[in-house]
Amino acid sequence: MQTERHRIDYALQRRATLEAMRRPDRVMMEADPCDADPRLISSALHHGTPAGRECPVCASDRMAVLRYVFGDQLGQYSGRIRQPAELEEMEHQFGEFTVRVVEVCPDCGWNFMIASYVLGDGRKRRAPRHKQTVEDIYG
């Protein structure tokens, strides 16, 4: 991505979580990292891109990566999953939006946000007009 900035990599936090899971005394963790919501697992199966590595918990090769986009300039499209090719197009159409990268294992439920970064050309724009969707029509 040409306009990527403010990148935060959560590799150290991910490693600490995995080490805490593997401890024999396993001190109570704030949240179970293998508690993926069924909708998140479904999204990973249908919209995710293959991670290219095994799951760190169950060694499954079906781990997927999801890229969620958030931003005021995205309007009703904020909070949706986008593919890498779509992100490249979007970075020239919008001034600024955040991408959150999540890895998900559909077999054991492992899910972790591995990175976050900002894309966009930096120009302020208004959010696109609300386009009527199926949800608007049928509720």
GROMACS .gro file of N, CA, C and O in nm, residues 2-84:
model
  332
    2GLN      N    1   0.056   0.217  -0.085
    2GLN     CA    2   0.138   0.336  -0.101
    2GLN      C    3   0.120   0.436   0.013
    2GLN      O    4   0.214   0.506   0.049
    3THR      N    5  -0.001   0.445   0.068
    3THR     CA    6  -0.028   0.549   0.167
    3THR      C    7  -0.032   0.495   0.310
    3THR      O    8  -0.079   0.565   0.400
    4GLU      N    9   0.016   0.375   0.333
    4GLU     CA   10   0.009   0.315   0.467
    4GLU      C   11   0.091   0.396   0.567
    4GLU      O   12   0.205   0.432   0.542
    5ARG      N   13   0.029   0.425   0.682
    5ARG     CA   14   0.097   0.498   0.788
    5ARG      C   15   0.035   0.461   0.924
    5ARG      O   16  -0.068   0.397   0.928
    6HIS      N   17   0.099   0.500   1.030
    6HIS     CA   18   0.055   0.472   1.167
    6HIS      C   19   0.031   0.323   1.190
    6HIS      O   20  -0.068   0.283   1.250
    7ARG      N   21   0.122   0.241   1.142
    7ARG     CA   22   0.108   0.096   1.156
    7ARG      C   23   0.140   0.053   1.299
    7ARG      O   24   0.239   0.093   1.357
    8ILE      N   25   0.053  -0.029   1.355
    8ILE     CA   26   0.073  -0.090   1.485
    8ILE      C   27   0.073  -0.240   1.465
    8ILE      O   28  -0.022  -0.296   1.411
    9ASP      N   29   0.181  -0.304   1.506
    9ASP     CA   30   0.193  -0.449   1.494
    9ASP      C   31   0.178  -0.510   1.633
    9ASP      O   32   0.245  -0.469   1.726
   10TYR      N   33   0.089  -0.607   1.647
   10TYR     CA   34   0.060  -0.667   1.775
   10TYR      C   35   0.133  -0.800   1.795
   10TYR      O   36   0.086  -0.886   1.869
   11ALA      N   37   0.247  -0.818   1.731
   11ALA     CA   38   0.321  -0.944   1.739
   11ALA      C   39   0.366  -0.977   1.881
   11ALA      O   40   0.357  -1.093   1.924
   12LEU      N   41   0.414  -0.878   1.956
   12LEU     CA   42   0.458  -0.905   2.093
   12LEU      C   43   0.342  -0.943   2.183
   12LEU      O   44   0.352  -1.035   2.265
   13GLN      N   45   0.231  -0.877   2.167
   13GLN     CA   46   0.112  -0.908   2.246
   13GLN      C   47   0.060  -1.048   2.209
   13GLN      O   48   0.018  -1.125   2.296
   14ARG      N   49   0.065  -1.082   2.081
   14ARG     CA   50   0.023  -1.214   2.035
   14ARG      C   51   0.112  -1.322   2.096
   14ARG      O   52   0.063  -1.424   2.146
   15ARG      N   53   0.242  -1.298   2.094
   15ARG     CA   54   0.336  -1.395   2.150
   15ARG      C   55   0.313  -1.412   2.301
   15ARG      O   56   0.314  -1.524   2.352
   16ALA      N   57   0.289  -1.303   2.373
   16ALA     CA   58   0.263  -1.311   2.517
   16ALA      C   59   0.135  -1.389   2.545
   16ALA      O   60   0.129  -1.468   2.640
   17THR      N   61   0.033  -1.369   2.463
   17THR     CA   62  -0.093  -1.443   2.479
   17THR      C   63  -0.071  -1.592   2.458
   17THR      O   64  -0.120  -1.675   2.535
   18LEU      N   65   0.003  -1.628   2.354
   18LEU     CA   66   0.030  -1.769   2.326
   18LEU      C   67   0.113  -1.832   2.438
   18LEU      O   68   0.088  -1.946   2.478
   19GLU      N   69   0.212  -1.759   2.490
   19GLU     CA   70   0.292  -1.812   2.600
   19GLU      C   71   0.207  -1.832   2.726
   19GLU      O   72   0.223  -1.930   2.797
   20ALA      N   73   0.116  -1.738   2.752
   20ALA     CA   74   0.028  -1.750   2.868
   20ALA      C   75  -0.064  -1.871   2.855
   20ALA      O   76  -0.094  -1.939   2.953
   21MET      N   77  -0.107  -1.901   2.732
   21MET     CA   78  -0.193  -2.018   2.709
   21MET      C   79  -0.119  -2.148   2.732
   21MET      O   80  -0.178  -2.248   2.772
   22ARG      N   81   0.012  -2.149   2.708
   22ARG     CA   82   0.090  -2.272   2.716
   22ARG      C   83   0.146  -2.298   2.855
   22ARG      O   84   0.199  -2.406   2.880
   23ARG      N   85   0.135  -2.202   2.947
   23ARG     CA   86   0.187  -2.223   3.083
   23ARG      C   87   0.109  -2.331   3.153
   23ARG      O   88  -0.014  -2.337   3.142
   24PRO      N   89   0.178  -2.416   3.229
   24PRO     CA   90   0.107  -2.523   3.300
   24PRO      C   91   0.011  -2.470   3.406
   24PRO      O   92  -0.096  -2.527   3.425
   25ASP      N   93   0.048  -2.362   3.473
   25ASP     CA   94  -0.042  -2.307   3.575
   25ASP      C   95  -0.152  -2.221   3.515
   25ASP      O   96  -0.252  -2.195   3.579
   26ARG      N   97  -0.136  -2.180   3.392
   26ARG     CA   98  -0.230  -2.100   3.314
   26ARG      C   99  -0.312  -2.003   3.399
   26ARG      O  100  -0.428  -2.027   3.431
   27VAL      N  101  -0.246  -1.896   3.435
   27VAL     CA  102  -0.311  -1.792   3.512
   27VAL      C  103  -0.433  -1.744   3.434
   27VAL      O  104  -0.431  -1.734   3.312
   28MET      N  105  -0.539  -1.714   3.506
   28MET     CA  106  -0.662  -1.670   3.440
   28MET      C  107  -0.635  -1.551   3.349
   28MET      O  108  -0.582  -1.449   3.392
   29MET      N  109  -0.671  -1.566   3.225
   29MET     CA  110  -0.653  -1.460   3.127
   29MET      C  111  -0.779  -1.375   3.123
   29MET      O  112  -0.886  -1.421   3.162
   30GLU      N  113  -0.765  -1.251   3.076
   30GLU     CA  114  -0.881  -1.161   3.068
   30GLU      C  115  -0.990  -1.220   2.978
   30GLU      O  116  -1.106  -1.217   3.010
   31ALA      N  117  -0.949  -1.271   2.864
   31ALA     CA  118  -1.045  -1.329   2.770
   31ALA      C  119  -0.979  -1.450   2.703
   31ALA      O  120  -0.858  -1.453   2.683
   32ASP      N  121  -1.061  -1.547   2.671
   32ASP     CA  122  -1.010  -1.666   2.603
   32ASP      C  123  -0.985  -1.631   2.456
   32ASP      O  124  -1.076  -1.590   2.385
   33PRO      N  125  -0.861  -1.645   2.407
   33PRO     CA  126  -0.833  -1.611   2.268
   33PRO      C  127  -0.891  -1.711   2.167
   33PRO      O  128  -0.887  -1.688   2.048
   34CYS      N  129  -0.946  -1.819   2.215
   34CYS     CA  130  -1.008  -1.918   2.125
   34CYS      C  131  -1.160  -1.914   2.138
   34CYS      O  132  -1.227  -2.017   2.142
   35ASP      N  133  -1.214  -1.795   2.146
   35ASP     CA  134  -1.359  -1.779   2.162
   35ASP      C  135  -1.422  -1.700   2.048
   35ASP      O  136  -1.507  -1.617   2.068
   36ALA      N  137  -1.378  -1.727   1.927
   36ALA     CA  138  -1.427  -1.652   1.811
   36ALA      C  139  -1.578  -1.663   1.798
   36ALA      O  140  -1.636  -1.770   1.813
   37ASP      N  141  -1.640  -1.552   1.771
   37ASP     CA  142  -1.783  -1.547   1.747
   37ASP      C  143  -1.815  -1.629   1.622
   37ASP      O  144  -1.737  -1.629   1.527
   38PRO      N  145  -1.927  -1.700   1.620
   38PRO     CA  146  -1.963  -1.778   1.501
   38PRO      C  147  -1.967  -1.696   1.372
   38PRO      O  148  -1.933  -1.745   1.265
   39ARG      N  149  -2.007  -1.568   1.381
   39ARG     CA  150  -2.009  -1.483   1.262
   39ARG      C  151  -1.867  -1.451   1.213
   39ARG      O  152  -1.843  -1.439   1.094
   40LEU      N  153  -1.774  -1.439   1.308
   40LEU     CA  154  -1.635  -1.415   1.271
   40LEU      C  155  -1.578  -1.537   1.200
   40LEU      O  156  -1.508  -1.525   1.099
   41ILE      N  157  -1.609  -1.656   1.249
   41ILE     CA  158  -1.563  -1.779   1.185
   41ILE      C  159  -1.623  -1.792   1.046
   41ILE      O  160  -1.554  -1.826   0.949
   42SER      N  161  -1.752  -1.762   1.033
   42SER     CA  162  -1.817  -1.767   0.902
   42SER      C  163  -1.754  -1.667   0.806
   42SER      O  164  -1.731  -1.698   0.689
   43SER      N  165  -1.725  -1.547   0.855
   43SER     CA  166  -1.660  -1.446   0.771
   43SER      C  167  -1.523  -1.493   0.725
   43SER      O  168  -1.484  -1.472   0.611
   44ALA      N  169  -1.450  -1.558   0.815
   44ALA     CA  170  -1.317  -1.608   0.780
   44ALA      C  171  -1.326  -1.715   0.672
   44ALA      O  172  -1.245  -1.718   0.579
   45LEU      N  173  -1.426  -1.803   0.682
   45LEU     CA  174  -1.442  -1.910   0.584
   45LEU      C  175  -1.482  -1.857   0.447
   45LEU      O  176  -1.438  -1.908   0.344
   46HIS      N  177  -1.568  -1.754   0.445
   46HIS     CA  178  -1.623  -1.707   0.318
   46HIS      C  179  -1.554  -1.585   0.258
   46HIS      O  180  -1.558  -1.565   0.137
   47HIS      N  181  -1.493  -1.501   0.344
   47HIS     CA  182  -1.436  -1.375   0.294
   47HIS      C  183  -1.288  -1.360   0.325
   47HIS      O  184  -1.226  -1.265   0.277
   48GLY      N  185  -1.233  -1.448   0.406
   48GLY     CA  186  -1.093  -1.435   0.445
   48GLY      C  187  -0.996  -1.480   0.337
   48GLY      O  188  -1.032  -1.557   0.248
   49THR      N  189  -0.875  -1.431   0.347
   49THR     CA  190  -0.768  -1.477   0.259
   49THR      C  191  -0.682  -1.574   0.338
   49THR      O  192  -0.663  -1.555   0.459
   50PRO      N  193  -0.631  -1.678   0.275
   50PRO     CA  194  -0.549  -1.775   0.348
   50PRO      C  195  -0.430  -1.706   0.414
   50PRO      O  196  -0.364  -1.622   0.354
   51ALA      N  197  -0.404  -1.744   0.540
   51ALA     CA  198  -0.296  -1.680   0.616
   51ALA      C  199  -0.158  -1.725   0.569
   51ALA      O  200  -0.061  -1.653   0.587
   52GLY      N  201  -0.150  -1.844   0.513
   52GLY     CA  202  -0.020  -1.893   0.466
   52GLY      C  203   0.067  -1.948   0.578
   52GLY      O  204   0.186  -1.969   0.561
   53ARG      N  205   0.007  -1.969   0.694
   53ARG     CA  206   0.078  -2.027   0.809
   53ARG      C  207  -0.022  -2.106   0.891
   53ARG      O  208  -0.142  -2.087   0.879
   54GLU      N  209   0.030  -2.193   0.974
   54GLU     CA  210  -0.055  -2.277   1.058
   54GLU      C  211  -0.108  -2.197   1.177
   54GLU      O  212  -0.047  -2.100   1.220
   55CYS      N  213  -0.218  -2.244   1.230
   55CYS     CA  214  -0.273  -2.186   1.351
   55CYS      C  215  -0.174  -2.212   1.465
   55CYS      O  216  -0.126  -2.325   1.481
   56PRO      N  217  -0.144  -2.112   1.547
   56PRO     CA  218  -0.049  -2.132   1.656
   56PRO      C  219  -0.104  -2.217   1.769
   56PRO      O  220  -0.028  -2.263   1.854
   57VAL      N  221  -0.234  -2.242   1.772
   57VAL     CA  222  -0.294  -2.320   1.879
   57VAL      C  223  -0.316  -2.465   1.839
   57VAL      O  224  -0.273  -2.557   1.907
   58CYS      N  225  -0.382  -2.487   1.723
   58CYS     CA  226  -0.419  -2.624   1.684
   58CYS      C  227  -0.344  -2.675   1.561
   58CYS      O  228  -0.367  -2.787   1.518
   59ALA      N  229  -0.257  -2.594   1.503
   59ALA     CA  230  -0.177  -2.628   1.386
   59ALA      C  231  -0.260  -2.656   1.259
   59ALA      O  232  -0.214  -2.720   1.167
   60SER      N  233  -0.381  -2.602   1.255
   60SER     CA  234  -0.465  -2.616   1.136
   60SER      C  235  -0.409  -2.529   1.024
   60SER      O  236  -0.356  -2.420   1.048
   61ASP      N  237  -0.424  -2.575   0.901
   61ASP     CA  238  -0.376  -2.496   0.788
   61ASP      C  239  -0.488  -2.411   0.726
   61ASP      O  240  -0.470  -2.350   0.622
   62ARG      N  241  -0.604  -2.405   0.791
   62ARG     CA  242  -0.717  -2.329   0.739
   62ARG      C  243  -0.727  -2.188   0.796
   62ARG      O  244  -0.827  -2.120   0.776
   63MET      N  245  -0.625  -2.141   0.865
   63MET     CA  246  -0.631  -2.008   0.924
   63MET      C  247  -0.644  -1.902   0.815
   63MET      O  248  -0.580  -1.911   0.710
   64ALA      N  249  -0.728  -1.803   0.842
   64ALA     CA  250  -0.756  -1.697   0.744
   64ALA      C  251  -0.730  -1.560   0.804
   64ALA      O  252  -0.729  -1.543   0.926
   65VAL      N  253  -0.711  -1.463   0.716
   65VAL     CA  254  -0.689  -1.325   0.757
   65VAL      C  255  -0.804  -1.239   0.703
   65VAL      O  256  -0.841  -1.250   0.586
   66LEU      N  257  -0.859  -1.157   0.791
   66LEU     CA  258  -0.966  -1.064   0.755
   66LEU      C  259  -0.915  -0.922   0.771
   66LEU      O  260  -0.840  -0.893   0.865
   67ARG      N  261  -0.957  -0.832   0.683
   67ARG     CA  262  -0.918  -0.691   0.690
   67ARG      C  263  -1.045  -0.607   0.698
   67ARG      O  264  -1.118  -0.595   0.600
   68TYR      N  265  -1.069  -0.553   0.817
   68TYR     CA  266  -1.186  -0.468   0.841
   68TYR      C  267  -1.147  -0.322   0.821
   68TYR      O  268  -1.039  -0.281   0.862
   69VAL      N  269  -1.236  -0.243   0.760
   69VAL     CA  270  -1.209  -0.101   0.740
   69VAL      C  271  -1.306  -0.018   0.824
   69VAL      O  272  -1.424  -0.051   0.836
   70PHE      N  273  -1.254   0.090   0.884
   70PHE     CA  274  -1.333   0.179   0.968
   70PHE      C  275  -1.294   0.323   0.937
   70PHE      O  276  -1.177   0.353   0.916
   71GLY      N  277  -1.392   0.411   0.935
   71GLY     CA  278  -1.362   0.553   0.916
   71GLY      C  279  -1.487   0.634   0.889
   71GLY      O  280  -1.584   0.584   0.830
   72ASP      N  281  -1.485   0.760   0.932
   72ASP     CA  282  -1.600   0.850   0.912
   72ASP      C  283  -1.627   0.874   0.764
   72ASP      O  284  -1.741   0.887   0.723
   73GLN      N  285  -1.523   0.880   0.684
   73GLN     CA  286  -1.540   0.909   0.542
   73GLN      C  287  -1.596   0.791   0.463
   73GLN      O  288  -1.636   0.807   0.348
   74LEU      N  289  -1.602   0.674   0.524
   74LEU     CA  290  -1.654   0.556   0.455
   74LEU      C  291  -1.807   0.548   0.460
   74LEU      O  292  -1.867   0.473   0.385
   75GLY      N  293  -1.867   0.623   0.552
   75GLY     CA  294  -2.013   0.622   0.563
   75GLY      C  295  -2.065   0.484   0.601
   75GLY      O  296  -2.014   0.420   0.693
   76GLN      N  297  -2.166   0.436   0.529
   76GLN     CA  298  -2.228   0.307   0.560
   76GLN      C  299  -2.136   0.189   0.532
   76GLN      O  300  -2.166   0.077   0.571
   77TYR      N  301  -2.022   0.213   0.468
   77TYR     CA  302  -1.930   0.104   0.436
   77TYR      C  303  -1.826   0.082   0.545
   77TYR      O  304  -1.742  -0.007   0.533
   78SER      N  305  -1.830   0.161   0.651
   78SER     CA  306  -1.740   0.144   0.763
   78SER      C  307  -1.774   0.015   0.837
   78SER      O  308  -1.892  -0.018   0.856
   79GLY      N  309  -1.673  -0.060   0.878
   79GLY     CA  310  -1.694  -0.185   0.951
   79GLY      C  311  -1.706  -0.307   0.863
   79GLY      O  312  -1.738  -0.415   0.910
   80ARG      N  313  -1.678  -0.293   0.736
   80ARG     CA  314  -1.690  -0.406   0.643
   80ARG      C  315  -1.555  -0.468   0.612
   80ARG      O  316  -1.451  -0.408   0.629
   81ILE      N  317  -1.560  -0.589   0.562
   81ILE     CA  318  -1.439  -0.664   0.526
   81ILE      C  319  -1.401  -0.628   0.382
   81ILE      O  320  -1.488  -0.624   0.295
   82ARG      N  321  -1.273  -0.606   0.360
   82ARG     CA  322  -1.224  -0.574   0.227
   82ARG      C  323  -1.104  -0.662   0.193
   82ARG      O  324  -1.025  -0.699   0.279
   83GLN      N  325  -1.091  -0.693   0.064
   83GLN     CA  326  -0.977  -0.770   0.014
   83GLN      C  327  -0.862  -0.674  -0.015
   83GLN      O  328  -0.882  -0.554  -0.035
   84PRO      N  329  -0.738  -0.725  -0.021
   84PRO     CA  330  -0.622  -0.637  -0.048
   84PRO      C  331  -0.636  -0.554  -0.175
   84PRO      O  332  -0.600  -0.436  -0.176
   0.00000   0.00000   0.00000
